[in-house]
One Martini backbone bead per residue (centre of mass of N, CA, C, O) as a GRO file, in nm:
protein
  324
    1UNK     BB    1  -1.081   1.586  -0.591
    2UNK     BB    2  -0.942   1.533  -0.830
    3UNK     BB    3  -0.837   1.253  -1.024
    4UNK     BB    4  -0.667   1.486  -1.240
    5UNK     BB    5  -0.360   1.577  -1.378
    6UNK     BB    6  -0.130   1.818  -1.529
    7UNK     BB    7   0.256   1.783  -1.498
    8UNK     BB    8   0.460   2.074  -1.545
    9UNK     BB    9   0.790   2.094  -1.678
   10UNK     BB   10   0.929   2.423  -1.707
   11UNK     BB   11   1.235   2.455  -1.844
   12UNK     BB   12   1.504   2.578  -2.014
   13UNK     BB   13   1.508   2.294  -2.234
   14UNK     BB   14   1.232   2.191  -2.149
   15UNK     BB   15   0.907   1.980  -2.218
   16UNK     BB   16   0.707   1.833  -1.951
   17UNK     BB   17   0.416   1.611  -1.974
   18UNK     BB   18   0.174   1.477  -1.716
   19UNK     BB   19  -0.048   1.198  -1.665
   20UNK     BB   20  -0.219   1.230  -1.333
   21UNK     BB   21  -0.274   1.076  -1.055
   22UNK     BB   22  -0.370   1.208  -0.774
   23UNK     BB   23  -0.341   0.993  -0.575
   24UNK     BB   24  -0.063   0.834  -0.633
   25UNK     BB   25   0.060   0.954  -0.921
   26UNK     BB   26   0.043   0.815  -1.151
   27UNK     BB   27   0.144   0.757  -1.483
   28UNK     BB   28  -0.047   0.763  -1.784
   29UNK     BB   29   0.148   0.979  -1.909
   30UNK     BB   30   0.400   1.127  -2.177
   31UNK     BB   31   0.549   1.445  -2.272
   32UNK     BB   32   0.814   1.585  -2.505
   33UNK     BB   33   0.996   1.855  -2.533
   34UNK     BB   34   1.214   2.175  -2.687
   35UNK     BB   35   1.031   2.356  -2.549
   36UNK     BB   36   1.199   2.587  -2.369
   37UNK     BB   37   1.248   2.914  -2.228
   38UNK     BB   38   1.457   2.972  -2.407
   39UNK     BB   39   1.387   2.930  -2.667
   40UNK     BB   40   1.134   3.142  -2.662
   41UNK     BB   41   1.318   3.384  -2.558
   42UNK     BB   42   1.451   3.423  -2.827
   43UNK     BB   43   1.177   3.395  -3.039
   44UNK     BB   44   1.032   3.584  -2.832
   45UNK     BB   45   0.862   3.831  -2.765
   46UNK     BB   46   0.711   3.911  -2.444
   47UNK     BB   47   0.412   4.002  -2.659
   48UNK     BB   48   0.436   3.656  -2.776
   49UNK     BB   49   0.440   3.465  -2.531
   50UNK     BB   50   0.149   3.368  -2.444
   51UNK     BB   51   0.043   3.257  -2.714
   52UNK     BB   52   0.261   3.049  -2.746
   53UNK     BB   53   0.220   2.876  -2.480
   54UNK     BB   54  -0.021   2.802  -2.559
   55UNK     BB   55   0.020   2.655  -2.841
   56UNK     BB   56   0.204   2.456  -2.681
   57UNK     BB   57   0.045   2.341  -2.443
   58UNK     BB   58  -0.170   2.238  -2.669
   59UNK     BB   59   0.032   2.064  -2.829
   60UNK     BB   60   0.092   1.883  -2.587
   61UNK     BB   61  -0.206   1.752  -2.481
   62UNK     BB   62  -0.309   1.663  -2.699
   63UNK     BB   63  -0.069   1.421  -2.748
   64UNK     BB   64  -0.168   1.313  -2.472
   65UNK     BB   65  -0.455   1.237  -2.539
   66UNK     BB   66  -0.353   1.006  -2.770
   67UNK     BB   67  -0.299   0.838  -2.499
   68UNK     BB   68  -0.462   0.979  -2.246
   69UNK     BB   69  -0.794   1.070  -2.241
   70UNK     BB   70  -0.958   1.035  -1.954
   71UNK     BB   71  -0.747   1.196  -1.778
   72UNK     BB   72  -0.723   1.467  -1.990
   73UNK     BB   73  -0.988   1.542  -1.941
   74UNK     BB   74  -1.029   1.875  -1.808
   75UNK     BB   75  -0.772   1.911  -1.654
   76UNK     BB   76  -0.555   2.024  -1.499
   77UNK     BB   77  -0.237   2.246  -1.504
   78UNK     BB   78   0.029   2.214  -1.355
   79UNK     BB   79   0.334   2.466  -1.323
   80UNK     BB   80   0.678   2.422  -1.319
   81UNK     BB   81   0.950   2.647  -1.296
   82UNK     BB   82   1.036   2.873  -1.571
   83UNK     BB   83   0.744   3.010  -1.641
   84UNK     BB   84   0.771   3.235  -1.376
   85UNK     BB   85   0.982   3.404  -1.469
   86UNK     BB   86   1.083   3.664  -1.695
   87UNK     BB   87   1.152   3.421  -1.986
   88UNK     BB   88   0.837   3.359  -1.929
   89UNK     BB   89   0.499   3.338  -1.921
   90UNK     BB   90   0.479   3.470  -1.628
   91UNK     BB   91   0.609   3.683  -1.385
   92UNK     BB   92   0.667   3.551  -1.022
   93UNK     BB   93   0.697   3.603  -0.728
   94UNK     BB   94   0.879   3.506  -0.513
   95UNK     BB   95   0.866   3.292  -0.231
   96UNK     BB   96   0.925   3.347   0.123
   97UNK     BB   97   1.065   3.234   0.335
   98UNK     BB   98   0.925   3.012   0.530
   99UNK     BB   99   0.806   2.667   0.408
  100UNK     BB  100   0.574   2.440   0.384
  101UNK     BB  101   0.551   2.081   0.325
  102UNK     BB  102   0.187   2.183   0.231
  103UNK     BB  103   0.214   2.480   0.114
  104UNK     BB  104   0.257   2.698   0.302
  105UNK     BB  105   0.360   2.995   0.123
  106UNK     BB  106   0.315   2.932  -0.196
  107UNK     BB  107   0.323   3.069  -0.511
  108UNK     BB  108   0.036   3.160  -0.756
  109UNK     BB  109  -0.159   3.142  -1.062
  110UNK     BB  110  -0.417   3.183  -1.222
  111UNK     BB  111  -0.521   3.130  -1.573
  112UNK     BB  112  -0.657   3.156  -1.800
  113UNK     BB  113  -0.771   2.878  -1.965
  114UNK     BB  114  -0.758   2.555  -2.190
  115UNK     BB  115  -0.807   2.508  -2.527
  116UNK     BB  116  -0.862   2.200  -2.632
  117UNK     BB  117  -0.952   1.875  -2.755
  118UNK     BB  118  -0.992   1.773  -2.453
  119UNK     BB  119  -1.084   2.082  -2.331
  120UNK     BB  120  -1.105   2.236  -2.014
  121UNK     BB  121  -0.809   2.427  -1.845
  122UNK     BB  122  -0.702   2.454  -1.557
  123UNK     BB  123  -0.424   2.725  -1.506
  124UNK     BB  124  -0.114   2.671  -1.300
  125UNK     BB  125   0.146   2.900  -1.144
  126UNK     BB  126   0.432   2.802  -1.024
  127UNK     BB  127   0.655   2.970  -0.789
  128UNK     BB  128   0.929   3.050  -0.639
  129UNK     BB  129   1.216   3.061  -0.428
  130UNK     BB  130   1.370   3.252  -0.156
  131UNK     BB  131   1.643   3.389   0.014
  132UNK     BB  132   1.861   3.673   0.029
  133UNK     BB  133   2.052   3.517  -0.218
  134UNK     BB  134   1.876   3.315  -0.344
  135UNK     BB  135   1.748   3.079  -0.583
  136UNK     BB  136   1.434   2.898  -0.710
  137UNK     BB  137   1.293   2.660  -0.949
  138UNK     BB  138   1.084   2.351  -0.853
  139UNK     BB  139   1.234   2.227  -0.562
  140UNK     BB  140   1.014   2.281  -0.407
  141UNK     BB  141   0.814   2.092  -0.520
  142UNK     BB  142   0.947   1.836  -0.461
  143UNK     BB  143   0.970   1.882  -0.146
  144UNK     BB  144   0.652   1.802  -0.128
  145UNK     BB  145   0.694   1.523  -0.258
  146UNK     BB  146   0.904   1.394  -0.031
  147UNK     BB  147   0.701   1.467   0.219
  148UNK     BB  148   0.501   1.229   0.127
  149UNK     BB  149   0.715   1.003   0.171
  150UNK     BB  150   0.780   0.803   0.418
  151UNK     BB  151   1.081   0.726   0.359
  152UNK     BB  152   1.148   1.075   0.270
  153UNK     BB  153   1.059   1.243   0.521
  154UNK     BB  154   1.207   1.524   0.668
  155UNK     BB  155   1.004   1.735   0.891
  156UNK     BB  156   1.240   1.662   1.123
  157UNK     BB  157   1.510   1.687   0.979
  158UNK     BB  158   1.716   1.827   0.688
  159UNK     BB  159   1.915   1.750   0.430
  160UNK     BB  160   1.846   1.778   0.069
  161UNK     BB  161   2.008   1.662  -0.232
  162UNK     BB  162   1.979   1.809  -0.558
  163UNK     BB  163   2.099   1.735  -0.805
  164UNK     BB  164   2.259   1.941  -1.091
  165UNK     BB  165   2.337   2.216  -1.270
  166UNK     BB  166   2.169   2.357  -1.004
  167UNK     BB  167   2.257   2.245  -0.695
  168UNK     BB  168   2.083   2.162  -0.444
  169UNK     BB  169   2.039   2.264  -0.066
  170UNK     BB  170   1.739   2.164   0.156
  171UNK     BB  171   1.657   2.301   0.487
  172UNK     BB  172   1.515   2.140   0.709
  173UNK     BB  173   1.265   2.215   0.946
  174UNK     BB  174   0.954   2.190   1.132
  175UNK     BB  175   0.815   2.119   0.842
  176UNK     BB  176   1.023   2.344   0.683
  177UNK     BB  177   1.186   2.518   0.517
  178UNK     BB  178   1.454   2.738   0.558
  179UNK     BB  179   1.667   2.678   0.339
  180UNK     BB  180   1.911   2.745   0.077
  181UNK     BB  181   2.175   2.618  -0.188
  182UNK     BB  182   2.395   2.682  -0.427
  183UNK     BB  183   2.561   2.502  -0.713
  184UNK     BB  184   2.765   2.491  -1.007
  185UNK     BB  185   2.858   2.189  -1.110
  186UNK     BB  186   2.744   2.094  -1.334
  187UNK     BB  187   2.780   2.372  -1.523
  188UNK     BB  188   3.098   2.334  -1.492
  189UNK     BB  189   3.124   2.062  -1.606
  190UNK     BB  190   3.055   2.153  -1.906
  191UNK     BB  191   3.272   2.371  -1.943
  192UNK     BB  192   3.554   2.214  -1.829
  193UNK     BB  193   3.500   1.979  -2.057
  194UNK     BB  194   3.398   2.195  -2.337
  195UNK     BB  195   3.580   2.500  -2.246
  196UNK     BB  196   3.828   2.403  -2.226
  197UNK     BB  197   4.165   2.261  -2.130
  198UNK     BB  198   4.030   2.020  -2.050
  199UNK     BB  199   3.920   1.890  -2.315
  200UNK     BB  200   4.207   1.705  -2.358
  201UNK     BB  201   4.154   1.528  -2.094
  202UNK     BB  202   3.856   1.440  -2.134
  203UNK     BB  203   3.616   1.267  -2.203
  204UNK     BB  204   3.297   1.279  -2.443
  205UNK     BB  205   3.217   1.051  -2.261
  206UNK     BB  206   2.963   0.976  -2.028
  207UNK     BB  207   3.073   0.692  -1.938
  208UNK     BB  208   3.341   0.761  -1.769
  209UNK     BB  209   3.187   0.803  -1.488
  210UNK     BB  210   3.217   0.476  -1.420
  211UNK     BB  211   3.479   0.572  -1.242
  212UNK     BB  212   3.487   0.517  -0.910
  213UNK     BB  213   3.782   0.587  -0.815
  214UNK     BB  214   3.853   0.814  -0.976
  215UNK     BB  215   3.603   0.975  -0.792
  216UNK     BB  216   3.710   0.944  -0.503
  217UNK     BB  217   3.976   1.100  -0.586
  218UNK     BB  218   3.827   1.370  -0.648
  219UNK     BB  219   3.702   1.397  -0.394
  220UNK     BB  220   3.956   1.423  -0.194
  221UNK     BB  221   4.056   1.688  -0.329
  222UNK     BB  222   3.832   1.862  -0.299
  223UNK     BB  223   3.841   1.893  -0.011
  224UNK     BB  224   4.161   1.931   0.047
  225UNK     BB  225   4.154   2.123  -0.225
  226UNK     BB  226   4.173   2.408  -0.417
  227UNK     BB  227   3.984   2.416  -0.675
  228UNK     BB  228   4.193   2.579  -0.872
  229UNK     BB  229   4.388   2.352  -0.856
  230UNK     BB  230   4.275   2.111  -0.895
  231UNK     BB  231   4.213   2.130  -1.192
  232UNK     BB  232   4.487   2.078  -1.295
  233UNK     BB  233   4.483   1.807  -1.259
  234UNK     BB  234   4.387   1.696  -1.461
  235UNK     BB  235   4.571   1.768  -1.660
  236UNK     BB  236   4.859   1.636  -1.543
  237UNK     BB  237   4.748   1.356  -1.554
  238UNK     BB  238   4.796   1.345  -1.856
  239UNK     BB  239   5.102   1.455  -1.916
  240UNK     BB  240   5.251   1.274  -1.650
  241UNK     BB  241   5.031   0.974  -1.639
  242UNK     BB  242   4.841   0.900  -1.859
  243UNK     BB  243   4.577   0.947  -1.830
  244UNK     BB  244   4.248   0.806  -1.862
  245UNK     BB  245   4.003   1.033  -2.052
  246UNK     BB  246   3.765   0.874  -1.867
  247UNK     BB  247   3.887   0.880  -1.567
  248UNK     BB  248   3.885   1.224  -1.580
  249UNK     BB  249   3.599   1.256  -1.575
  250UNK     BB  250   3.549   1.117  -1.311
  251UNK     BB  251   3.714   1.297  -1.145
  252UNK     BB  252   3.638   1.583  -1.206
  253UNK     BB  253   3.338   1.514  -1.116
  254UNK     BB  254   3.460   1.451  -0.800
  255UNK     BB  255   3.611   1.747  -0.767
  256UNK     BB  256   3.332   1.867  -0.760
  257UNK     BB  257   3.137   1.738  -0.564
  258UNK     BB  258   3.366   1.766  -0.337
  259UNK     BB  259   3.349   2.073  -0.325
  260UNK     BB  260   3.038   2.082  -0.219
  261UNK     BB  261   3.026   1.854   0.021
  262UNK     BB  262   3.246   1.894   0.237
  263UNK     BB  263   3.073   2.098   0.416
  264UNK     BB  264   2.932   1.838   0.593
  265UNK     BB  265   3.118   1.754   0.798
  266UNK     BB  266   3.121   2.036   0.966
  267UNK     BB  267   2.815   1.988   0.997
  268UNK     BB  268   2.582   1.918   1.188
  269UNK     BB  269   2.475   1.715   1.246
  270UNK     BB  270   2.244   1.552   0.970
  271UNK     BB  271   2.049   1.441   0.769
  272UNK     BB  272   2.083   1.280   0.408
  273UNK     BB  273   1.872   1.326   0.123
  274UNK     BB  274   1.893   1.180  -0.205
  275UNK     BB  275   1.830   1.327  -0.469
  276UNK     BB  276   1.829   1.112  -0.752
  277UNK     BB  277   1.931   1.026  -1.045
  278UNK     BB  278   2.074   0.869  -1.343
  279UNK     BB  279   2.410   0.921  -1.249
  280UNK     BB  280   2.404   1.129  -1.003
  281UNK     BB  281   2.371   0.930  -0.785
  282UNK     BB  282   2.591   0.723  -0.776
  283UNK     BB  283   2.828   0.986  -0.734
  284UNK     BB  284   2.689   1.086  -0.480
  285UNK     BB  285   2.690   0.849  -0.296
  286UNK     BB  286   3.009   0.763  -0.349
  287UNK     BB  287   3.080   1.040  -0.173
  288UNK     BB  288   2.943   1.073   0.079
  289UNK     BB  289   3.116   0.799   0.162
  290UNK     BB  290   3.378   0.883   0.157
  291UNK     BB  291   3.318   1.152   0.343
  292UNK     BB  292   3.157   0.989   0.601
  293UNK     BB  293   2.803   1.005   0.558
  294UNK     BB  294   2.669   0.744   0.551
  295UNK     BB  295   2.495   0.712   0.833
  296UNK     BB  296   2.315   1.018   0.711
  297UNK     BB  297   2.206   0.850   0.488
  298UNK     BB  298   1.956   0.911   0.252
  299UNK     BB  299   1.783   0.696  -0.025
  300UNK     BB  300   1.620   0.779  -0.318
  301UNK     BB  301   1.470   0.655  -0.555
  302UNK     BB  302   1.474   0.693  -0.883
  303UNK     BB  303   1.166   0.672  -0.910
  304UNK     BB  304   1.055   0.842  -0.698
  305UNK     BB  305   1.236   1.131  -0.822
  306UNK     BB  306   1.062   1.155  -1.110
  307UNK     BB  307   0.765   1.220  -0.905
  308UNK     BB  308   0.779   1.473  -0.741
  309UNK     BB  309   0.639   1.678  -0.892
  310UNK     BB  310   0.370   1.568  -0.895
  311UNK     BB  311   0.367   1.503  -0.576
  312UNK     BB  312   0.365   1.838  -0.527
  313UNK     BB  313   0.117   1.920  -0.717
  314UNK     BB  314  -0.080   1.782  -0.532
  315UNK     BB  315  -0.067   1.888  -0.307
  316UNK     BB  316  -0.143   2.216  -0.458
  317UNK     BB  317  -0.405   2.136  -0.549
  318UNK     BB  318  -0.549   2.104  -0.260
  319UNK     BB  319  -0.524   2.419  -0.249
  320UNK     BB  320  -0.661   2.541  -0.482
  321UNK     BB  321  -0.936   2.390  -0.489
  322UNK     BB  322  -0.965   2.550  -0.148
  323UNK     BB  323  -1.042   2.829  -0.349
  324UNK     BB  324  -1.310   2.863  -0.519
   0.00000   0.00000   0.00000
């Protein structure tokens, strides 16, 4: 197997780009940059797009190799994300249901070669998963990640939980994905702290958040009541008790979280998996709490879940490379 690769997260608002040590998954550099695909698709049109990605890729890369020239010379590439979307690179059918955590079943394309000053780079685009009604790109690969890590592998049976802007939750089932669901969280929590009626009632300062007791409150309620009452309860609560602007935004996090995750109480005992960087780790942990799932919680520290997708792409480049 190579000895490196350079492992790419081409995001909807940016590129990371990765230089790693295949064995260990080690990070050896890395250069981030706001060319993200939607970026890409607002100023390129399709037929402009091919080449725009090439020459971005290609100046992440040099960039790359003043930091770390010796991993980064003549590494394959392996992309994951939205680059393989519609508004990406070249647009790849999504891997239906159910995938192996082997990588057995997912779906890539390797594309021309990619010329750089580190040297001459094999490209490769890996693509999303679909079940009858979802999808997404990005997470499948993280969960082959996930359960490389010994004391976070799925393959017997679990839900993990990865929060983001669209929070996914994926179970495992004897060694496969076998479904999952999307919740539009993070998004909501975006549009309504900052373009609703709700903006005038919490902080636009994201440190409001780390009042956990308003969250745990927040969390109470969302499982409670239905979402679109509770969320007026955020401004009642400034208008009626004068609660603190940072407190309500801790809240209203609390009652997005609190009604994502309720419906976990009523499902079949099975673990809980926690991927998650902070701070939405520790609001997700503490929503959890809440909820009494404290005992089938498993929580992945967020350094390992930084390079998740790293180790999910190593995994998949052992597939790639045993193609030749």
């Amino acid at each position: 197997m190579s000895e490196s690769f350079l492992n790419c997260d081409w995001g909807t608002t940016r590129l990371r780009l990765r230089a790693v040590l295949a064995g260990d998954a080690e990070v050896a550099a890395e250069h981030r940059t706001l060319d993200g695909v939607a970026t890409l698709a607002q100023q390129y049109t399709p037929h402009e797009r091919e080449a725009r990605y090439r020459t971005v890729l290609s100046e992440a890369v040099d960039a790359l190799a003043e930091a770390a020239a010796e991993t980064v010379a003549d590494a394959p590439i392996l992309i994951s994300g939205m680059a393989s979307s519609s508004l990406g690179w070249q647009e790849l059918p999504y891997a239906r249901l159910p995938l192996g955590l082997d990588g057995e079943g997912f779906v890539w394309r390797e594309l021309a070669p990619l010329e750089t000053s580190a040297g001459r780079h094999r490209v490769v685009l890996i693509s999303g998963a679909r079940n009858d009604t979802d999808v997404m790109r990005g997470e499948e690969t993280e969960l082959l990640g996930l359960a490389s890590l010994p004391e976070g592998s799925p393959a017997a049976g679990a839900l993990v939980i990865k929060p983001g802007t669209h929070s996914k939750h994926l179970r495992v089932e004897a060694g496969r994905l076998s479904d999952f669901r999307t919740f539009m969280t993070g998004e909501l929590f975006d549009v309504l702290s900052r373009h609703s009626i709700l903006q005038h009632s919490v902080a636009q300062n994201a440190a409001g958040n780390n009042d956990l007791e308003a969250l745990r409150i927040g969390v109470r309620l969302g499982r409670e009541m239905p979402l679109a009452a509770g969320l007026f309860r955020v401004r009642t609560r400034q208008v009626l008790d004068d609660t603190d602007p940072a407190a309500n935004r801790a809240f209203l996090s609390g009652l997005l979280i609190g009604n994502e995750l309720a419906y976990l109480a009523r499902e079949p005992a099975m673990v809980l998996v926690l991927c998650a960087t902070e701070p939405a780790g520790a609001a997700y942990q503490t929503a959890l709490e809440e909820l009494g799932l404290a005992q089938r919680l498993v929580v992945i520290p967020p350094s390992d879940v930084e390079l998740l997708s790293a180790r999910g792409q190593a995994v998949l480049l052992r597939r790639v490379l045993s193609r030749r």
